PDB file of C-alpha atoms in Angstrom:
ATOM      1  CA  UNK A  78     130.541 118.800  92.817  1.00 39.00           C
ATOM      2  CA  UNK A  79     129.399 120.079  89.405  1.00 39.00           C
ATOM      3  CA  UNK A  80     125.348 118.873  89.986  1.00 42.00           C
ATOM      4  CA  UNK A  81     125.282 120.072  93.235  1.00 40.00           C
ATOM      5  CA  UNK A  82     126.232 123.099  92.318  1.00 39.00           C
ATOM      6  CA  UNK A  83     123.613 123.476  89.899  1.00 46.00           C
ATOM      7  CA  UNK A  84     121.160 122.781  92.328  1.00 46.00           C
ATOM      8  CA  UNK A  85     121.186 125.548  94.044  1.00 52.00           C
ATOM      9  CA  UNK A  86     119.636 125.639  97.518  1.00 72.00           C
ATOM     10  CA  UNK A  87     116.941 123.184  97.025  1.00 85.00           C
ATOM     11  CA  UNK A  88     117.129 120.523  99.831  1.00 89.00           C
ATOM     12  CA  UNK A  89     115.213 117.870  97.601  1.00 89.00           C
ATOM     13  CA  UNK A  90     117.933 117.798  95.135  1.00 91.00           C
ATOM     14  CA  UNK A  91     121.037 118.435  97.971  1.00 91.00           C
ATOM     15  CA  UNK A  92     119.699 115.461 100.163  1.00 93.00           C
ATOM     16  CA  UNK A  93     119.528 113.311  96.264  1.00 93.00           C
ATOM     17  CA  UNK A  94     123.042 114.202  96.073  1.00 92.00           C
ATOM     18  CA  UNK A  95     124.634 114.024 100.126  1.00 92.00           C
ATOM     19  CA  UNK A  96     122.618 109.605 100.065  1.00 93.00           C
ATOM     20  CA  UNK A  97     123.474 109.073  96.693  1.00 90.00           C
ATOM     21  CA  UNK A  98     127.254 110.238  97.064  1.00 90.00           C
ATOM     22  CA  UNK A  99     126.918 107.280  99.333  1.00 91.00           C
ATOM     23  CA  UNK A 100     127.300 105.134  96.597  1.00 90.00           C
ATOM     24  CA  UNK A 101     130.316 106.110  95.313  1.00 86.00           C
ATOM     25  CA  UNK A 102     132.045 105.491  98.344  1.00 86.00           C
ATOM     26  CA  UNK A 103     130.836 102.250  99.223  1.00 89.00           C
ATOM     27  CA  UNK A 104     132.394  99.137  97.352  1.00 91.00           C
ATOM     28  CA  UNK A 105     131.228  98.170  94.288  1.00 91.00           C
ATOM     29  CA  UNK A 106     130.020  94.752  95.647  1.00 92.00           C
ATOM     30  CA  UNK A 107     127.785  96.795  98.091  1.00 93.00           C
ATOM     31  CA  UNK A 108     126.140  98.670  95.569  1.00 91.00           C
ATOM     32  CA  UNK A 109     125.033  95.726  94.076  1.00 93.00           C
ATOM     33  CA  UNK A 110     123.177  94.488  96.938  1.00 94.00           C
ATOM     34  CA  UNK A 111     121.860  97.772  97.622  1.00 93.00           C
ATOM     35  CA  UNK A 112     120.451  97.900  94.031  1.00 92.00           C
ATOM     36  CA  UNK A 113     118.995  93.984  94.355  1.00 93.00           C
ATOM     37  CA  UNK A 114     117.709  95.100  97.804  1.00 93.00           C
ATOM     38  CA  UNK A 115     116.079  98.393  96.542  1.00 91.00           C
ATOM     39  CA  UNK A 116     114.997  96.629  93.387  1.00 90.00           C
ATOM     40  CA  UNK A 117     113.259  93.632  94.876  1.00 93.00           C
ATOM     41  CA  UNK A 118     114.564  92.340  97.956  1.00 94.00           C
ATOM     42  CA  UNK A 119     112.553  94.946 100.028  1.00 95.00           C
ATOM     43  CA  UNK A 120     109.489  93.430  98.133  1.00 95.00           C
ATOM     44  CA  UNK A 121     110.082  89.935  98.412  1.00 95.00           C
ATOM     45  CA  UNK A 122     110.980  90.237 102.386  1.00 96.00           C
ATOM     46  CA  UNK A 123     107.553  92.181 102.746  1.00 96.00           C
ATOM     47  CA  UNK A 124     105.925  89.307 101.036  1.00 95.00           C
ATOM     48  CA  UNK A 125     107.445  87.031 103.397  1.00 95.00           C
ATOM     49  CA  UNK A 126     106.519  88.803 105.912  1.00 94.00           C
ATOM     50  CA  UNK A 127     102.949  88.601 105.213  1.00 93.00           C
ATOM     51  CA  UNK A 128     103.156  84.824 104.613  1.00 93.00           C
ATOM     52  CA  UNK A 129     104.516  84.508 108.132  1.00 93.00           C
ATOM     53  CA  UNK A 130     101.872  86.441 109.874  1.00 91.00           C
ATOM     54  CA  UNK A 131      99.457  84.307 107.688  1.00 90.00           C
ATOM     55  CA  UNK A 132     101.297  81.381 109.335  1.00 89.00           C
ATOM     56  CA  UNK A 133     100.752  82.993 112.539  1.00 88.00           C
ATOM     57  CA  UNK A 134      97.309  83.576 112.509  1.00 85.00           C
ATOM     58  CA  UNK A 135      96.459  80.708 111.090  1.00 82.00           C
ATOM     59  CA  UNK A 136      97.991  78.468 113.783  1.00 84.00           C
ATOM     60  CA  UNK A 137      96.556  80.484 116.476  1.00 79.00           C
ATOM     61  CA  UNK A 138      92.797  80.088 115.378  1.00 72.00           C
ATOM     62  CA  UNK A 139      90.236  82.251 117.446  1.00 73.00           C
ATOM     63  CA  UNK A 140      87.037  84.040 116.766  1.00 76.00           C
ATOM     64  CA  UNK A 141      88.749  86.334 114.743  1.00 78.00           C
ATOM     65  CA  UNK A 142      91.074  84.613 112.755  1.00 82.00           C
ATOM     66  CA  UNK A 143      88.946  85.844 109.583  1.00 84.00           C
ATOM     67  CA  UNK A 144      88.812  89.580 109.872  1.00 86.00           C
ATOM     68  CA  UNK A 145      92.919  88.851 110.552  1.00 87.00           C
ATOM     69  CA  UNK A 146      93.086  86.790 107.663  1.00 90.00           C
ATOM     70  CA  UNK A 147      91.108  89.381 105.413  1.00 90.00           C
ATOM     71  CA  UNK A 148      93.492  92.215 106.794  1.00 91.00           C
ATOM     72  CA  UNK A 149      96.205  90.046 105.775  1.00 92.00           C
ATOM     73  CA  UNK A 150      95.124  90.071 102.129  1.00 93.00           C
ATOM     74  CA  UNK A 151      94.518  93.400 101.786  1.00 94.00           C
ATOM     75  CA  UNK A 152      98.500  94.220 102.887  1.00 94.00           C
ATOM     76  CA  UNK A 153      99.387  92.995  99.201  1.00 94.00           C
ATOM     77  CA  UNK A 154      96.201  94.508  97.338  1.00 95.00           C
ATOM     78  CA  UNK A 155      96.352  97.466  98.925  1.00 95.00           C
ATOM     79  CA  UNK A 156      99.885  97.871  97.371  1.00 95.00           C
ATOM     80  CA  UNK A 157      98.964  97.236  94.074  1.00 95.00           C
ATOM     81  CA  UNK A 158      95.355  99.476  94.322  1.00 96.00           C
ATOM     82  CA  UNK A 159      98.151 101.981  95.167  1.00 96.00           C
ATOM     83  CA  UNK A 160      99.922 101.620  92.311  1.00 95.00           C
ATOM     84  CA  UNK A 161      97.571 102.042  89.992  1.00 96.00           C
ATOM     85  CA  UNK A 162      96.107 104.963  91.817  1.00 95.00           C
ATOM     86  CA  UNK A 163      99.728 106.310  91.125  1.00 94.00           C
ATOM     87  CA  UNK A 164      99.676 105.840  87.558  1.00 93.00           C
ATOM     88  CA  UNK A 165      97.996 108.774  86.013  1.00 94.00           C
ATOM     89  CA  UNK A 166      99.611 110.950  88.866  1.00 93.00           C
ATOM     90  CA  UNK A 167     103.017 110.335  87.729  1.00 90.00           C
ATOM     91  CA  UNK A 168     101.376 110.777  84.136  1.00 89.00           C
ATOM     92  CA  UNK A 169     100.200 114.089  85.250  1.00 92.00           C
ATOM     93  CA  UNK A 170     103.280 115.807  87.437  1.00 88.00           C
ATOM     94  CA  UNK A 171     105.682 114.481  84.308  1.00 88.00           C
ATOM     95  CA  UNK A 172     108.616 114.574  86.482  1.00 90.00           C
ATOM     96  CA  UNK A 173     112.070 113.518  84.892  1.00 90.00           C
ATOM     97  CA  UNK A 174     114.035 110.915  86.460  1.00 90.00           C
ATOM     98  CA  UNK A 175     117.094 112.764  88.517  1.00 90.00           C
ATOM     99  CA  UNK A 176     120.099 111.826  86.184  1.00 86.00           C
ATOM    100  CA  UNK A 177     117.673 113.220  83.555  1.00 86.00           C
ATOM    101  CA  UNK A 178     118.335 116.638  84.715  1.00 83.00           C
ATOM    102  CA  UNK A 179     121.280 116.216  87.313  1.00 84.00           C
ATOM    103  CA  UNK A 180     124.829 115.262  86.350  1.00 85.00           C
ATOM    104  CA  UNK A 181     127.376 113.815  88.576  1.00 85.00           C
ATOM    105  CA  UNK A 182     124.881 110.872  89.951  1.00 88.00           C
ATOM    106  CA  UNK A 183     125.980 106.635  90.575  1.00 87.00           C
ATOM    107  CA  UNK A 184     123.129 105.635  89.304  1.00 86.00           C
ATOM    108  CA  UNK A 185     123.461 101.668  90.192  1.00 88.00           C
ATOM    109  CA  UNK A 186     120.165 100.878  87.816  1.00 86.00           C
ATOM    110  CA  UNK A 187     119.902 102.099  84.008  1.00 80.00           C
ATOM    111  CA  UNK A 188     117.064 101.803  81.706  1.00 75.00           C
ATOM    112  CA  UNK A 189     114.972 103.653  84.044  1.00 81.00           C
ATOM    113  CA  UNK A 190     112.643 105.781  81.047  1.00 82.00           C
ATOM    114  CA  UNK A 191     109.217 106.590  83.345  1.00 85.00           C
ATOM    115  CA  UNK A 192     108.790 109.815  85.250  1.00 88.00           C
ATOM    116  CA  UNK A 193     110.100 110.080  88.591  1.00 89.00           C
ATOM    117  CA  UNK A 194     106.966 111.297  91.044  1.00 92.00           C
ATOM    118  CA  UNK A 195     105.610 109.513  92.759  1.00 91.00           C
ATOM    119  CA  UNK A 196     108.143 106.898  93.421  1.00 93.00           C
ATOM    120  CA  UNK A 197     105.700 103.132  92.312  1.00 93.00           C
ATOM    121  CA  UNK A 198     108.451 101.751  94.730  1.00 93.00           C
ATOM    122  CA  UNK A 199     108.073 103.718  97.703  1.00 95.00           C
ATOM    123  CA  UNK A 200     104.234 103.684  97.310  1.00 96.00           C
ATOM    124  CA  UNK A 201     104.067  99.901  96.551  1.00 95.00           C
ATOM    125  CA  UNK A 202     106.277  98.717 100.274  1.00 96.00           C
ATOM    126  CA  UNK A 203     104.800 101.498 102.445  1.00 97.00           C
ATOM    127  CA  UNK A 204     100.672 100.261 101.284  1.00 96.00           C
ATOM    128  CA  UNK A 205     102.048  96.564 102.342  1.00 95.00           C
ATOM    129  CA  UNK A 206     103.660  97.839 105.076  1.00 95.00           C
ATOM    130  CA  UNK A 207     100.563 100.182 106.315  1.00 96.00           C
ATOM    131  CA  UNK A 208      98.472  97.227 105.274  1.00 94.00           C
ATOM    132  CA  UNK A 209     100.295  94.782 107.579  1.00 94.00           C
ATOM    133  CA  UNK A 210     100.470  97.049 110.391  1.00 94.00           C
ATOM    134  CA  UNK A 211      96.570  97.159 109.890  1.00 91.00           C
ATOM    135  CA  UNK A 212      96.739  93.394 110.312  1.00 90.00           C
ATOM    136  CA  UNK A 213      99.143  93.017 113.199  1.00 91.00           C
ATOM    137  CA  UNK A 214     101.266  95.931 115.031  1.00 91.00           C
ATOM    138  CA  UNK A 215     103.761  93.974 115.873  1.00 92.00           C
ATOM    139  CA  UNK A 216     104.447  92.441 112.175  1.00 94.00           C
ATOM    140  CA  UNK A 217     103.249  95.906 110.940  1.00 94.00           C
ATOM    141  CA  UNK A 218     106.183  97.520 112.374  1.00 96.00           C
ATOM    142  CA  UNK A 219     108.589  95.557 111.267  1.00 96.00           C
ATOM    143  CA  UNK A 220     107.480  95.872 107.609  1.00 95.00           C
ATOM    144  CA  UNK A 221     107.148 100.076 107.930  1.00 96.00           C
ATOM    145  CA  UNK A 222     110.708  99.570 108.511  1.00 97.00           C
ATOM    146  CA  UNK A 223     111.226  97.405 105.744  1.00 96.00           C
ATOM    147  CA  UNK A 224     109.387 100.210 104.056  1.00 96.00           C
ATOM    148  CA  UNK A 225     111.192 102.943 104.955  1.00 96.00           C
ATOM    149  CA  UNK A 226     114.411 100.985 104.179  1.00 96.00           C
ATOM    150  CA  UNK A 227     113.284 100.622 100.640  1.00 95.00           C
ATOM    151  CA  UNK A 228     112.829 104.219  99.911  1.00 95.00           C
ATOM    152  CA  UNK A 229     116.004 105.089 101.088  1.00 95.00           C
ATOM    153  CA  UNK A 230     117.518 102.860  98.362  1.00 94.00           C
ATOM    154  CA  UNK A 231     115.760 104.819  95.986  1.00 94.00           C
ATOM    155  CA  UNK A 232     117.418 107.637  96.637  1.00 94.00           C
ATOM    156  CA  UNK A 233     121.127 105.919  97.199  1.00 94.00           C
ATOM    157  CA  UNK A 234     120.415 104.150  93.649  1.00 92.00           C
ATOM    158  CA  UNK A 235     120.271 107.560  91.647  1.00 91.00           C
ATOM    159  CA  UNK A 236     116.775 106.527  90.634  1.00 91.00           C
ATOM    160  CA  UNK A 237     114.406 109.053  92.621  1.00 93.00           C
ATOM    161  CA  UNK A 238     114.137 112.260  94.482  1.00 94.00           C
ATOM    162  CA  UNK A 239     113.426 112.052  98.363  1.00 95.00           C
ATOM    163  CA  UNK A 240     110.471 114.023  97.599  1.00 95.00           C
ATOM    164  CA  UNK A 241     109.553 111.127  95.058  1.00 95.00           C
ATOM    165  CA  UNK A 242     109.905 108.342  97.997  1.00 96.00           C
ATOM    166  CA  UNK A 243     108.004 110.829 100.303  1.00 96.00           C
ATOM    167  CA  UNK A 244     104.814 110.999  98.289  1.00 95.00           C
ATOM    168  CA  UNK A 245     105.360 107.233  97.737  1.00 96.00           C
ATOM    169  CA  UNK A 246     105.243 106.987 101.003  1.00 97.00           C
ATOM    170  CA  UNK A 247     102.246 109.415 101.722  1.00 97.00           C
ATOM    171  CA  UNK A 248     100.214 107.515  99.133  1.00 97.00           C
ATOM    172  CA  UNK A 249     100.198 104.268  99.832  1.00 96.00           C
ATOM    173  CA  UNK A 250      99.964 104.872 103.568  1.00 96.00           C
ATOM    174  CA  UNK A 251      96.701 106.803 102.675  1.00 96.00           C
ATOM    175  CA  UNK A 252      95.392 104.304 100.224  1.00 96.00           C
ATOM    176  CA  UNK A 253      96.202 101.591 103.027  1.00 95.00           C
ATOM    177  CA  UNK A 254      94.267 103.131 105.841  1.00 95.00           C
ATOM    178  CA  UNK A 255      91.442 105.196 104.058  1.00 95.00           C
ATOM    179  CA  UNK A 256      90.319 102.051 102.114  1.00 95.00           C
ATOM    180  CA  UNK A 257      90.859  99.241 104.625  1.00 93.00           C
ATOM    181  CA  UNK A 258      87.317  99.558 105.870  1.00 94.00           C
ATOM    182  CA  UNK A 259      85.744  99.349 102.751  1.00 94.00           C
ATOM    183  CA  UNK A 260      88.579  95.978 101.991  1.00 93.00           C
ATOM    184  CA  UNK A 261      87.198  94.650 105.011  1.00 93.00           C
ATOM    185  CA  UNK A 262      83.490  94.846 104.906  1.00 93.00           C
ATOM    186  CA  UNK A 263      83.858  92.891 101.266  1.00 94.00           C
ATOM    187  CA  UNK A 264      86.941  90.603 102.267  1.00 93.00           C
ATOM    188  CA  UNK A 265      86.059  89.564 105.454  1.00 90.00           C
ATOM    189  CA  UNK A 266      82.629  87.949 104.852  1.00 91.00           C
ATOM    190  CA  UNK A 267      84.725  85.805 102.208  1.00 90.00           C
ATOM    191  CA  UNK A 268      87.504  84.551 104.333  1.00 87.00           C
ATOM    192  CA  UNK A 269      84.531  83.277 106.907  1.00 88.00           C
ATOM    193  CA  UNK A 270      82.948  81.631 104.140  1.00 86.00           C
ATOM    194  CA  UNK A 271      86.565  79.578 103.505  1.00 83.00           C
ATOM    195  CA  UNK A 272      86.599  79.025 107.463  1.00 81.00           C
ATOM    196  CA  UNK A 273      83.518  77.369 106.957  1.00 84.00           C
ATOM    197  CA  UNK A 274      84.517  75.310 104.297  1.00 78.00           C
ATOM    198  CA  UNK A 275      85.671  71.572 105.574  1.00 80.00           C
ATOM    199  CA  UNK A 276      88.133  71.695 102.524  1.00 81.00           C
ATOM    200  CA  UNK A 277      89.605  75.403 102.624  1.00 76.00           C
ATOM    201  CA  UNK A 278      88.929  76.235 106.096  1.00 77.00           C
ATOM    202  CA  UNK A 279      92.617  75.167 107.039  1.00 79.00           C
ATOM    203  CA  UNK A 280      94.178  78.235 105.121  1.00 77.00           C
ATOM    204  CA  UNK A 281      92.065  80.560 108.021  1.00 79.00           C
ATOM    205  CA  UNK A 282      92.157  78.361 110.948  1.00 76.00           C
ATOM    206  CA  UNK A 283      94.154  75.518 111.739  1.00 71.00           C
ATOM    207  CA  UNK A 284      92.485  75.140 115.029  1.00 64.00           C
ATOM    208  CA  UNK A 285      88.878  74.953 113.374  1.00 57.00           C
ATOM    209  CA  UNK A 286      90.423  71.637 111.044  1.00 48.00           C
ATOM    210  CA  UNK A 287      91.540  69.882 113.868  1.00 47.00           C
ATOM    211  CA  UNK A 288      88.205  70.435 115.718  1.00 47.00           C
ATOM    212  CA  UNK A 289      86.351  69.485 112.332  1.00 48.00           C
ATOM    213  CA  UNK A 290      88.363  66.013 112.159  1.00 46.00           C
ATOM    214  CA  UNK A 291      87.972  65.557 115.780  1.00 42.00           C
ATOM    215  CA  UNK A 292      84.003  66.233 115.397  1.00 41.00           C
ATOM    216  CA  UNK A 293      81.500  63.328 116.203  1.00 39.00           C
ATOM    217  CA  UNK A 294      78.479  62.685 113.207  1.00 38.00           C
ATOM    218  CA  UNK A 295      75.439  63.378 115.279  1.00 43.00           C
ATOM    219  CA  UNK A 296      73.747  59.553 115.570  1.00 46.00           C
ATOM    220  CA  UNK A 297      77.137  57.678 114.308  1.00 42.00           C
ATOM    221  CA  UNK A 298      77.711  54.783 116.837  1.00 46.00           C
ATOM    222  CA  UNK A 299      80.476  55.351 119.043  1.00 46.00           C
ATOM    223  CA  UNK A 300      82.915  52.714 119.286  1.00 46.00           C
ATOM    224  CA  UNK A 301      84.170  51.900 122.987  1.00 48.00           C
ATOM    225  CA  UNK A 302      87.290  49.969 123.831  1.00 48.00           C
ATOM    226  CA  UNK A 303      87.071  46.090 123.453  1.00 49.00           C
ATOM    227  CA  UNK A 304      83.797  46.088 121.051  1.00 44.00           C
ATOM    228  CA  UNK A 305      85.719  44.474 118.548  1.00 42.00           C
ATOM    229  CA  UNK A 306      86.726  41.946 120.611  1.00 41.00           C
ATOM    230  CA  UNK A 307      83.253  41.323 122.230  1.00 41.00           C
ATOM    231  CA  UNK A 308      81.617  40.723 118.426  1.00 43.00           C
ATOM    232  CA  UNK A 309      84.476  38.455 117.344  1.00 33.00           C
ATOM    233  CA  UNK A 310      83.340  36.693 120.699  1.00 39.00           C
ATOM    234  CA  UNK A 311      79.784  36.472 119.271  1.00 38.00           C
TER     235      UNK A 311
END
């Protein structure tokens, strides 16, 4: 192959070319899915994912259904704190997108004009994945893999470098864990204040609305069975 020979011996661009060769052997209905999974679908099921931990947590009540609940939303900001973090780096390495400077690639997604490193992508899933994981390890798991997934159809679209996905993935881990105590010590007072609130506290704790409707007014007279009947009686 023509590119690959021009690539010398450097693994970053051999590995581009051994996953994206993928693609060109696959059918051409399964690239398509690969590039609406690497495109969005990756992002959307991570989204999901949170929602359903939300769900989760939510249902299950507890003492500390607000710290979980303030993890929860810092999964998604963490991702896009990430992203911007990643915008003057990518502004700063300049890196050309691989069919820039590589010939021979199936690249499934065209248009692409931005610089290559770090992949927004890659660094976008793994801070929601990181973020989850943060949240709940058993949730968290499943969206790392989710995250890793993603990256890998990076590469098989033509679209990025491994080492692109790679520092994706090594910034928006970092900005996912070295941040989350600062996210927490400001979110966490705030979903406690919702808790609180007899209108919002639902989206925290299920089990606290139920209690709240179930609640007697201090000095409210207590109806007991067959008082209506004794004052029609009367």
């Amino acid at each position: 192959m023509a590119g690959l020979a021009e690539s010398g011996s450097n693994p970053d661009v051999e590995l581009l070319y051994e996953i994206n060769g993928l693609a060109k052997d696959a059918p051409h209905w399964f690239d398509r899915v690969m590039e609406f999974v690497g495109e969005y679908g990756v992002v959307f099921a991570l989204l999901l994912l949170v929602l359903w931990c939300w769900w989760t947590v939510r249902r299950r009540g507890g003492e500390d259904a607000a710290s979980s609940v303030a993890a929860l939303l810092w999964a998604p900001l963490a991702a896009g704190v990430a992203v911007l973090v990643n915008v003057p780096i990518r502004g700063f390495v300049e890196r050309p997108r691989p069919f820039h400077d590589h010939q021979g690639l199936e690249v499934l997604v065209s248009g692409k004009t931005d610089y290559s490193f770090v992949s927004d992508h890659a660094t976008l899933v793994m801070a929601m994945g990181v973020g989850l994981f943060v949240a709940n390890r058993r949730f968290g798991l499943v969206g790392i893999a989710l995250a890793l997934f993603g990256g890998f159809c990076r590469v098989y679209m033509g679209v990025h470098y491994p080492t692109d996905v790679v520092g994706g993935f090594a910034l928006g881990t970092a900005v996912a864990l070295l941040l989350s105590p600062v996210a927490m010590a400001l979110l966490t007072p705030l979903t406690r204040a919702v808790e609180r609130s007899p209108r919002l506290g639902g989206l925290v704790s299920a089990r606290r609305t139920a209690a709240g409707r179930d609640a007697v007014i201090p000095g409210a007279r207590k109806e007991s069975p067959g008082s209506e009947e004794r004052d029609l009686a009367a």
